[in-house]
């Protein structure tokens, strides 16, 4: 059993939501895998209806760390929870790079998500420059340490996940080789054992996952599933990845 999370990013029109979701529910409902759809937050309410009675879950792509107040344009974790969301993606590299989110801000969001009963999917990953400088794992290790600091106990019982997404592989068509991904995942497994003991933390790989490379990646010892961007916008492709 594996985890398959779809990150639609800022894609899919209101007219397309149902046509994308229904074939995924038809295929994935009742499987032992954990399937999570993360649409733009404006569609969460519709996902709540479309997924009701199925074994699929849904979540948001981001949230703020305050629960309410004068924070124009932000979305509260309380609101996500009230709309039925189970998960929230935090620290995606696009949030870090385009919107300037820091490790410290992401840590606050992790706290807020946990306080409000959401399961964080914490994203980490190195840039090409960092990888070429031999810093891939040290970058990831430090992103994880800061994101979880002070919340180790709450995280243990939360059902949270970590997604390793090398920045150079996201949306570029350049997938990490199974060996490259496994090497970092093995390091994260060891770090999680030190931080969380025996608690199982699903480790997802993300970055140009496609039907054609999914099974080889999933065969790696420390890869428990995927966070899928581009290929999650096609029900056929996403279902083929689940079938892997
Ligand atoms: P991609 O995106 O599958 O399009 O590379 C993955 C992600 O950013 O989560």
PDB file of C-alpha atoms and ligand atoms in Angstrom:
ATOM      1  CA  UNK A   1       0.000   0.000   0.000  1.00  0.00           C
ATOM      2  CA  UNK A   2       1.338   3.369  -1.041  1.00  0.00           C
ATOM      3  CA  UNK A   3       0.394   7.035  -0.883  1.00  0.00           C
ATOM      4  CA  UNK A   4      -0.570   8.959  -4.021  1.00  0.00           C
ATOM      5  CA  UNK A   5      -1.116  12.674  -3.535  1.00  0.00           C
ATOM      6  CA  UNK A   6      -2.192  14.937  -6.387  1.00  0.00           C
ATOM      7  CA  UNK A   7      -1.043  18.552  -6.364  1.00  0.00           C
ATOM      8  CA  UNK A   8      -3.136  20.385  -8.948  1.00  0.00           C
ATOM      9  CA  UNK A   9      -1.296  23.668  -8.222  1.00  0.00           C
ATOM     10  CA  UNK A  10      -3.153  26.642  -9.810  1.00  0.00           C
ATOM     11  CA  UNK A  11      -4.775  24.517 -12.504  1.00  0.00           C
ATOM     12  CA  UNK A  12      -8.183  23.050 -13.445  1.00  0.00           C
ATOM     13  CA  UNK A  13     -11.216  25.185 -14.333  1.00  0.00           C
ATOM     14  CA  UNK A  14     -14.518  24.944 -12.425  1.00  0.00           C
ATOM     15  CA  UNK A  15     -15.991  23.064 -15.403  1.00  0.00           C
ATOM     16  CA  UNK A  16     -13.173  20.505 -15.352  1.00  0.00           C
ATOM     17  CA  UNK A  17     -13.261  19.529 -11.664  1.00  0.00           C
ATOM     18  CA  UNK A  18     -15.872  16.796 -11.859  1.00  0.00           C
ATOM     19  CA  UNK A  19     -14.484  15.264 -15.046  1.00  0.00           C
ATOM     20  CA  UNK A  20     -11.069  14.967 -13.421  1.00  0.00           C
ATOM     21  CA  UNK A  21     -12.220  13.683 -10.033  1.00  0.00           C
ATOM     22  CA  UNK A  22     -14.863  11.126 -11.011  1.00  0.00           C
ATOM     23  CA  UNK A  23     -12.648   8.696 -12.983  1.00  0.00           C
ATOM     24  CA  UNK A  24     -10.072   8.853 -10.189  1.00  0.00           C
ATOM     25  CA  UNK A  25     -12.730   7.944  -7.605  1.00  0.00           C
ATOM     26  CA  UNK A  26     -14.025   5.170  -9.868  1.00  0.00           C
ATOM     27  CA  UNK A  27     -10.538   3.712 -10.119  1.00  0.00           C
ATOM     28  CA  UNK A  28      -9.094   4.337  -6.664  1.00  0.00           C
ATOM     29  CA  UNK A  29     -12.063   3.913  -4.321  1.00  0.00           C
ATOM     30  CA  UNK A  30     -11.657   0.901  -2.083  1.00  0.00           C
ATOM     31  CA  UNK A  31      -7.972   0.329  -2.856  1.00  0.00           C
ATOM     32  CA  UNK A  32      -5.660  -0.111   0.122  1.00  0.00           C
ATOM     33  CA  UNK A  33      -3.561   2.850  -1.081  1.00  0.00           C
ATOM     34  CA  UNK A  34      -3.983   6.314   0.426  1.00  0.00           C
ATOM     35  CA  UNK A  35      -5.123   8.666  -2.338  1.00  0.00           C
ATOM     36  CA  UNK A  36      -5.200  12.400  -1.602  1.00  0.00           C
ATOM     37  CA  UNK A  37      -6.357  15.144  -3.973  1.00  0.00           C
ATOM     38  CA  UNK A  38      -5.101  18.685  -3.317  1.00  0.00           C
ATOM     39  CA  UNK A  39      -6.995  21.150  -5.522  1.00  0.00           C
ATOM     40  CA  UNK A  40      -6.932  24.935  -5.334  1.00  0.00           C
ATOM     41  CA  UNK A  41      -8.746  25.741  -2.062  1.00  0.00           C
ATOM     42  CA  UNK A  42     -11.679  27.275  -3.919  1.00  0.00           C
ATOM     43  CA  UNK A  43     -12.660  23.726  -4.984  1.00  0.00           C
ATOM     44  CA  UNK A  44     -12.385  22.069  -1.552  1.00  0.00           C
ATOM     45  CA  UNK A  45     -16.085  22.226  -0.900  1.00  0.00           C
ATOM     46  CA  UNK A  46     -16.796  20.493  -4.205  1.00  0.00           C
ATOM     47  CA  UNK A  47     -14.230  17.806  -3.458  1.00  0.00           C
ATOM     48  CA  UNK A  48     -15.947  17.248  -0.125  1.00  0.00           C
ATOM     49  CA  UNK A  49     -19.117  16.383  -2.049  1.00  0.00           C
ATOM     50  CA  UNK A  50     -17.457  14.469  -4.893  1.00  0.00           C
ATOM     51  CA  UNK A  51     -15.369  12.296  -2.550  1.00  0.00           C
ATOM     52  CA  UNK A  52     -18.001  11.716   0.117  1.00  0.00           C
ATOM     53  CA  UNK A  53     -18.603   8.045   0.793  1.00  0.00           C
ATOM     54  CA  UNK A  54     -15.314   7.114  -0.939  1.00  0.00           C
ATOM     55  CA  UNK A  55     -11.968   6.097   0.561  1.00  0.00           C
ATOM     56  CA  UNK A  56     -10.196   9.064  -1.063  1.00  0.00           C
ATOM     57  CA  UNK A  57      -9.000  12.066   0.934  1.00  0.00           C
ATOM     58  CA  UNK A  58      -8.473  15.678   0.029  1.00  0.00           C
ATOM     59  CA  UNK A  59      -6.361  18.538   1.253  1.00  0.00           C
ATOM     60  CA  UNK A  60      -5.176  22.073   0.605  1.00  0.00           C
ATOM     61  CA  UNK A  61      -1.959  23.256  -1.014  1.00  0.00           C
ATOM     62  CA  UNK A  62      -1.158  25.827   1.666  1.00  0.00           C
ATOM     63  CA  UNK A  63      -2.618  27.625   4.674  1.00  0.00           C
ATOM     64  CA  UNK A  64      -1.779  30.513   6.975  1.00  0.00           C
ATOM     65  CA  UNK A  65      -0.585  30.029  10.552  1.00  0.00           C
ATOM     66  CA  UNK A  66      -3.197  32.262  12.212  1.00  0.00           C
ATOM     67  CA  UNK A  67      -6.739  30.995  12.675  1.00  0.00           C
ATOM     68  CA  UNK A  68      -8.579  34.238  11.801  1.00  0.00           C
ATOM     69  CA  UNK A  69      -8.102  37.974  11.504  1.00  0.00           C
ATOM     70  CA  UNK A  70      -6.886  40.736   9.212  1.00  0.00           C
ATOM     71  CA  UNK A  71      -4.761  38.657   6.823  1.00  0.00           C
ATOM     72  CA  UNK A  72      -6.122  39.596   3.421  1.00  0.00           C
ATOM     73  CA  UNK A  73      -5.927  36.808   0.875  1.00  0.00           C
ATOM     74  CA  UNK A  74      -4.921  34.096   3.337  1.00  0.00           C
ATOM     75  CA  UNK A  75      -6.808  30.915   4.274  1.00  0.00           C
ATOM     76  CA  UNK A  76      -7.112  29.658   7.834  1.00  0.00           C
ATOM     77  CA  UNK A  77      -6.463  26.062   8.864  1.00  0.00           C
ATOM     78  CA  UNK A  78      -9.781  26.216  10.752  1.00  0.00           C
ATOM     79  CA  UNK A  79     -11.584  26.908   7.463  1.00  0.00           C
ATOM     80  CA  UNK A  80      -9.812  24.040   5.709  1.00  0.00           C
ATOM     81  CA  UNK A  81     -10.774  21.667   8.478  1.00  0.00           C
ATOM     82  CA  UNK A  82     -14.374  22.893   8.424  1.00  0.00           C
ATOM     83  CA  UNK A  83     -14.564  22.163   4.675  1.00  0.00           C
ATOM     84  CA  UNK A  84     -13.540  18.575   5.354  1.00  0.00           C
ATOM     85  CA  UNK A  85      -9.881  18.780   4.333  1.00  0.00           C
ATOM     86  CA  UNK A  86      -7.692  16.161   5.999  1.00  0.00           C
ATOM     87  CA  UNK A  87      -4.269  17.186   4.675  1.00  0.00           C
ATOM     88  CA  UNK A  88      -2.379  20.380   3.915  1.00  0.00           C
ATOM     89  CA  UNK A  89       0.749  20.634   1.787  1.00  0.00           C
ATOM     90  CA  UNK A  90       3.265  22.917   3.516  1.00  0.00           C
ATOM     91  CA  UNK A  91       6.618  24.262   2.345  1.00  0.00           C
ATOM     92  CA  UNK A  92       6.231  23.376  -1.330  1.00  0.00           C
ATOM     93  CA  UNK A  93       9.264  24.670  -3.217  1.00  0.00           C
ATOM     94  CA  UNK A  94       7.033  26.992  -5.257  1.00  0.00           C
ATOM     95  CA  UNK A  95       5.869  28.579  -1.965  1.00  0.00           C
ATOM     96  CA  UNK A  96       9.498  28.866  -0.876  1.00  0.00           C
ATOM     97  CA  UNK A  97      10.888  30.199  -4.156  1.00  0.00           C
ATOM     98  CA  UNK A  98       8.075  32.304  -5.620  1.00  0.00           C
ATOM     99  CA  UNK A  99       6.432  33.511  -2.401  1.00  0.00           C
ATOM    100  CA  UNK A 100       9.521  33.725  -0.214  1.00  0.00           C
ATOM    101  CA  UNK A 101       8.394  31.271   2.463  1.00  0.00           C
ATOM    102  CA  UNK A 102      11.153  30.554   4.963  1.00  0.00           C
ATOM    103  CA  UNK A 103      11.781  27.466   7.073  1.00  0.00           C
ATOM    104  CA  UNK A 104      10.661  29.475  10.112  1.00  0.00           C
ATOM    105  CA  UNK A 105       7.332  30.420   8.503  1.00  0.00           C
ATOM    106  CA  UNK A 106       6.761  26.830   7.414  1.00  0.00           C
ATOM    107  CA  UNK A 107       7.388  25.674  11.002  1.00  0.00           C
ATOM    108  CA  UNK A 108       4.647  28.048  12.217  1.00  0.00           C
ATOM    109  CA  UNK A 109       2.270  26.647   9.606  1.00  0.00           C
ATOM    110  CA  UNK A 110       3.079  23.097  10.728  1.00  0.00           C
ATOM    111  CA  UNK A 111       2.140  24.083  14.288  1.00  0.00           C
ATOM    112  CA  UNK A 112      -1.116  25.689  13.114  1.00  0.00           C
ATOM    113  CA  UNK A 113      -2.043  22.684  10.990  1.00  0.00           C
ATOM    114  CA  UNK A 114      -1.462  20.298  13.888  1.00  0.00           C
ATOM    115  CA  UNK A 115      -3.369  22.537  16.323  1.00  0.00           C
ATOM    116  CA  UNK A 116      -6.344  22.346  13.982  1.00  0.00           C
ATOM    117  CA  UNK A 117      -6.286  18.622  13.272  1.00  0.00           C
ATOM    118  CA  UNK A 118      -4.854  18.773   9.745  1.00  0.00           C
ATOM    119  CA  UNK A 119      -2.166  16.328   8.628  1.00  0.00           C
ATOM    120  CA  UNK A 120       0.807  18.225   7.163  1.00  0.00           C
ATOM    121  CA  UNK A 121       2.547  17.025   4.012  1.00  0.00           C
ATOM    122  CA  UNK A 122       5.891  18.764   4.581  1.00  0.00           C
ATOM    123  CA  UNK A 123       7.824  19.383   1.356  1.00  0.00           C
ATOM    124  CA  UNK A 124      11.594  19.622   1.201  1.00  0.00           C
ATOM    125  CA  UNK A 125      14.165  19.548  -1.557  1.00  0.00           C
ATOM    126  CA  UNK A 126      17.419  20.997  -2.827  1.00  0.00           C
ATOM    127  CA  UNK A 127      18.094  23.219  -5.842  1.00  0.00           C
ATOM    128  CA  UNK A 128      20.378  22.163  -8.679  1.00  0.00           C
ATOM    129  CA  UNK A 129      23.176  24.403  -7.352  1.00  0.00           C
ATOM    130  CA  UNK A 130      22.890  22.827  -3.914  1.00  0.00           C
ATOM    131  CA  UNK A 131      22.971  19.316  -5.402  1.00  0.00           C
ATOM    132  CA  UNK A 132      25.989  20.159  -7.535  1.00  0.00           C
ATOM    133  CA  UNK A 133      27.732  21.508  -4.432  1.00  0.00           C
ATOM    134  CA  UNK A 134      27.176  18.145  -2.716  1.00  0.00           C
ATOM    135  CA  UNK A 135      24.639  19.625  -0.286  1.00  0.00           C
ATOM    136  CA  UNK A 136      21.488  17.752  -1.314  1.00  0.00           C
ATOM    137  CA  UNK A 137      20.975  15.864   1.909  1.00  0.00           C
ATOM    138  CA  UNK A 138      22.266  18.544   4.278  1.00  0.00           C
ATOM    139  CA  UNK A 139      19.737  21.017   2.810  1.00  0.00           C
ATOM    140  CA  UNK A 140      16.876  18.550   3.164  1.00  0.00           C
ATOM    141  CA  UNK A 141      17.930  17.550   6.679  1.00  0.00           C
ATOM    142  CA  UNK A 142      17.997  21.163   7.804  1.00  0.00           C
ATOM    143  CA  UNK A 143      14.599  21.951   6.176  1.00  0.00           C
ATOM    144  CA  UNK A 144      13.079  19.014   8.052  1.00  0.00           C
ATOM    145  CA  UNK A 145      14.720  19.893  11.403  1.00  0.00           C
ATOM    146  CA  UNK A 146      13.379  23.447  11.330  1.00  0.00           C
ATOM    147  CA  UNK A 147       9.908  22.470  10.062  1.00  0.00           C
ATOM    148  CA  UNK A 148       9.307  19.928  12.840  1.00  0.00           C
ATOM    149  CA  UNK A 149      11.163  21.611  15.724  1.00  0.00           C
ATOM    150  CA  UNK A 150       9.077  21.679  18.896  1.00  0.00           C
ATOM    151  CA  UNK A 151       6.294  19.605  17.319  1.00  0.00           C
ATOM    152  CA  UNK A 152       7.929  16.176  17.427  1.00  0.00           C
ATOM    153  CA  UNK A 153       5.413  14.757  19.902  1.00  0.00           C
ATOM    154  CA  UNK A 154       2.336  16.172  18.160  1.00  0.00           C
ATOM    155  CA  UNK A 155       3.625  15.025  14.775  1.00  0.00           C
ATOM    156  CA  UNK A 156       4.047  11.444  15.982  1.00  0.00           C
ATOM    157  CA  UNK A 157       0.303  10.954  16.347  1.00  0.00           C
ATOM    158  CA  UNK A 158      -0.765  13.244  13.490  1.00  0.00           C
ATOM    159  CA  UNK A 159      -0.436  11.041  10.413  1.00  0.00           C
ATOM    160  CA  UNK A 160       1.861  13.608   8.759  1.00  0.00           C
ATOM    161  CA  UNK A 161       4.024  12.879   5.717  1.00  0.00           C
ATOM    162  CA  UNK A 162       7.229  14.217   4.198  1.00  0.00           C
ATOM    163  CA  UNK A 163       7.609  14.804   0.460  1.00  0.00           C
ATOM    164  CA  UNK A 164      11.102  14.947  -1.016  1.00  0.00           C
ATOM    165  CA  UNK A 165      10.906  17.043  -4.164  1.00  0.00           C
ATOM    166  CA  UNK A 166      14.229  18.051  -5.692  1.00  0.00           C
ATOM    167  CA  UNK A 167      13.573  21.540  -7.063  1.00  0.00           C
ATOM    168  CA  UNK A 168      15.394  20.741 -10.303  1.00  0.00           C
ATOM    169  CA  UNK A 169      12.979  17.878 -10.999  1.00  0.00           C
ATOM    170  CA  UNK A 170       9.688  19.729 -10.458  1.00  0.00           C
ATOM    171  CA  UNK A 171       7.794  20.401 -13.661  1.00  0.00           C
ATOM    172  CA  UNK A 172      10.992  20.071 -15.672  1.00  0.00           C
ATOM    173  CA  UNK A 173      10.601  16.529 -16.991  1.00  0.00           C
ATOM    174  CA  UNK A 174      13.929  15.727 -15.275  1.00  0.00           C
ATOM    175  CA  UNK A 175      13.071  13.025 -12.795  1.00  0.00           C
ATOM    176  CA  UNK A 176      15.585  12.066 -10.116  1.00  0.00           C
ATOM    177  CA  UNK A 177      16.987   8.618 -10.843  1.00  0.00           C
ATOM    178  CA  UNK A 178      15.639   5.932  -8.517  1.00  0.00           C
ATOM    179  CA  UNK A 179      19.118   5.784  -6.933  1.00  0.00           C
ATOM    180  CA  UNK A 180      19.290   9.564  -6.410  1.00  0.00           C
ATOM    181  CA  UNK A 181      15.836   9.616  -4.839  1.00  0.00           C
ATOM    182  CA  UNK A 182      16.496   6.530  -2.711  1.00  0.00           C
ATOM    183  CA  UNK A 183      19.752   7.997  -1.388  1.00  0.00           C
ATOM    184  CA  UNK A 184      17.998  11.078  -0.005  1.00  0.00           C
ATOM    185  CA  UNK A 185      14.991   9.051   1.180  1.00  0.00           C
ATOM    186  CA  UNK A 186      17.303   6.735   3.128  1.00  0.00           C
ATOM    187  CA  UNK A 187      18.781   9.781   4.854  1.00  0.00           C
ATOM    188  CA  UNK A 188      15.296  11.086   5.684  1.00  0.00           C
ATOM    189  CA  UNK A 189      14.297   7.671   7.066  1.00  0.00           C
ATOM    190  CA  UNK A 190      17.291   7.761   9.410  1.00  0.00           C
ATOM    191  CA  UNK A 191      16.493  11.335  10.448  1.00  0.00           C
ATOM    192  CA  UNK A 192      12.859  10.402  11.123  1.00  0.00           C
ATOM    193  CA  UNK A 193      13.926   7.435  13.233  1.00  0.00           C
ATOM    194  CA  UNK A 194      16.080   9.772  15.322  1.00  0.00           C
ATOM    195  CA  UNK A 195      13.244  12.311  15.649  1.00  0.00           C
ATOM    196  CA  UNK A 196      10.145  10.124  15.866  1.00  0.00           C
ATOM    197  CA  UNK A 197      11.370   6.666  16.904  1.00  0.00           C
ATOM    198  CA  UNK A 198       9.299   3.816  15.542  1.00  0.00           C
ATOM    199  CA  UNK A 199       6.489   5.997  14.176  1.00  0.00           C
ATOM    200  CA  UNK A 200       5.926   5.313  10.485  1.00  0.00           C
ATOM    201  CA  UNK A 201       6.326   8.510   8.447  1.00  0.00           C
ATOM    202  CA  UNK A 202       5.356   7.996   4.783  1.00  0.00           C
ATOM    203  CA  UNK A 203       8.076   9.477   2.536  1.00  0.00           C
ATOM    204  CA  UNK A 204       6.777  10.661  -0.814  1.00  0.00           C
ATOM    205  CA  UNK A 205       8.890  11.466  -3.838  1.00  0.00           C
ATOM    206  CA  UNK A 206       7.838  14.341  -6.096  1.00  0.00           C
ATOM    207  CA  UNK A 207       9.251  15.797  -9.298  1.00  0.00           C
ATOM    208  CA  UNK A 208       8.155  14.764 -12.795  1.00  0.00           C
ATOM    209  CA  UNK A 209       6.526  11.506 -11.663  1.00  0.00           C
ATOM    210  CA  UNK A 210       4.805   9.940 -14.679  1.00  0.00           C
ATOM    211  CA  UNK A 211       3.163   6.587 -15.454  1.00  0.00           C
ATOM    212  CA  UNK A 212       6.427   5.524 -17.133  1.00  0.00           C
ATOM    213  CA  UNK A 213       8.753   6.088 -14.167  1.00  0.00           C
ATOM    214  CA  UNK A 214       6.449   5.405 -11.199  1.00  0.00           C
ATOM    215  CA  UNK A 215       7.013   1.698 -10.675  1.00  0.00           C
ATOM    216  CA  UNK A 216      10.803   1.932 -10.745  1.00  0.00           C
ATOM    217  CA  UNK A 217      10.759   4.742  -8.175  1.00  0.00           C
ATOM    218  CA  UNK A 218       8.203   2.982  -5.976  1.00  0.00           C
ATOM    219  CA  UNK A 219      10.364  -0.144  -5.945  1.00  0.00           C
ATOM    220  CA  UNK A 220      12.975   1.754  -3.896  1.00  0.00           C
ATOM    221  CA  UNK A 221      13.109   0.715  -0.256  1.00  0.00           C
ATOM    222  CA  UNK A 222      12.402   4.141   1.253  1.00  0.00           C
ATOM    223  CA  UNK A 223       9.928   5.553  -1.291  1.00  0.00           C
ATOM    224  CA  UNK A 224       6.394   5.102   0.061  1.00  0.00           C
ATOM    225  CA  UNK A 225       4.461   7.064  -2.532  1.00  0.00           C
ATOM    226  CA  UNK A 226       4.344  10.195  -4.657  1.00  0.00           C
ATOM    227  CA  UNK A 227       3.334  13.826  -4.702  1.00  0.00           C
ATOM    228  CA  UNK A 228       2.321  14.299  -8.321  1.00  0.00           C
ATOM    229  CA  UNK A 229       1.949  17.665 -10.058  1.00  0.00           C
ATOM    230  CA  UNK A 230       1.570  17.747 -13.847  1.00  0.00           C
ATOM    231  CA  UNK A 231       0.544  14.105 -14.261  1.00  0.00           C
ATOM    232  CA  UNK A 232      -2.239  14.506 -11.681  1.00  0.00           C
ATOM    233  CA  UNK A 233      -4.098  16.786 -14.119  1.00  0.00           C
ATOM    234  CA  UNK A 234      -4.960  13.765 -16.260  1.00  0.00           C
ATOM    235  CA  UNK A 235      -7.144  11.124 -14.598  1.00  0.00           C
ATOM    236  CA  UNK A 236      -5.683   8.476 -16.920  1.00  0.00           C
ATOM    237  CA  UNK A 237      -2.107   9.367 -15.983  1.00  0.00           C
ATOM    238  CA  UNK A 238      -2.822   9.657 -12.266  1.00  0.00           C
ATOM    239  CA  UNK A 239      -4.700   6.336 -12.264  1.00  0.00           C
ATOM    240  CA  UNK A 240      -1.814   4.692 -14.132  1.00  0.00           C
ATOM    241  CA  UNK A 241       0.586   5.981 -11.477  1.00  0.00           C
ATOM    242  CA  UNK A 242      -1.648   4.503  -8.752  1.00  0.00           C
ATOM    243  CA  UNK A 243      -1.738   1.226 -10.674  1.00  0.00           C
ATOM    244  CA  UNK A 244       2.078   1.151 -10.542  1.00  0.00           C
TER     245      UNK A 244
HETATM  246  P1  LIG B   1       5.518  17.776 -11.101  1.00  0.00           P
HETATM  247  O1  LIG B   1       5.258  18.573  -9.714  1.00  0.00           O
HETATM  248  O2  LIG B   1       5.001  16.362 -10.884  1.00  0.00           O
HETATM  249  O3  LIG B   1       4.754  18.539 -12.119  1.00  0.00           O
HETATM  250  O4  LIG B   1       6.997  17.797 -11.332  1.00  0.00           O
HETATM  251  C1  LIG B   1       5.424  17.933  -8.488  1.00  0.00           C
HETATM  252  C2  LIG B   1       5.138  18.929  -7.376  1.00  0.00           C
HETATM  253  O5  LIG B   1       5.534  20.088  -7.488  1.00  0.00           O
HETATM  254  O6  LIG B   1       4.513  18.582  -6.358  1.00  0.00           O
END
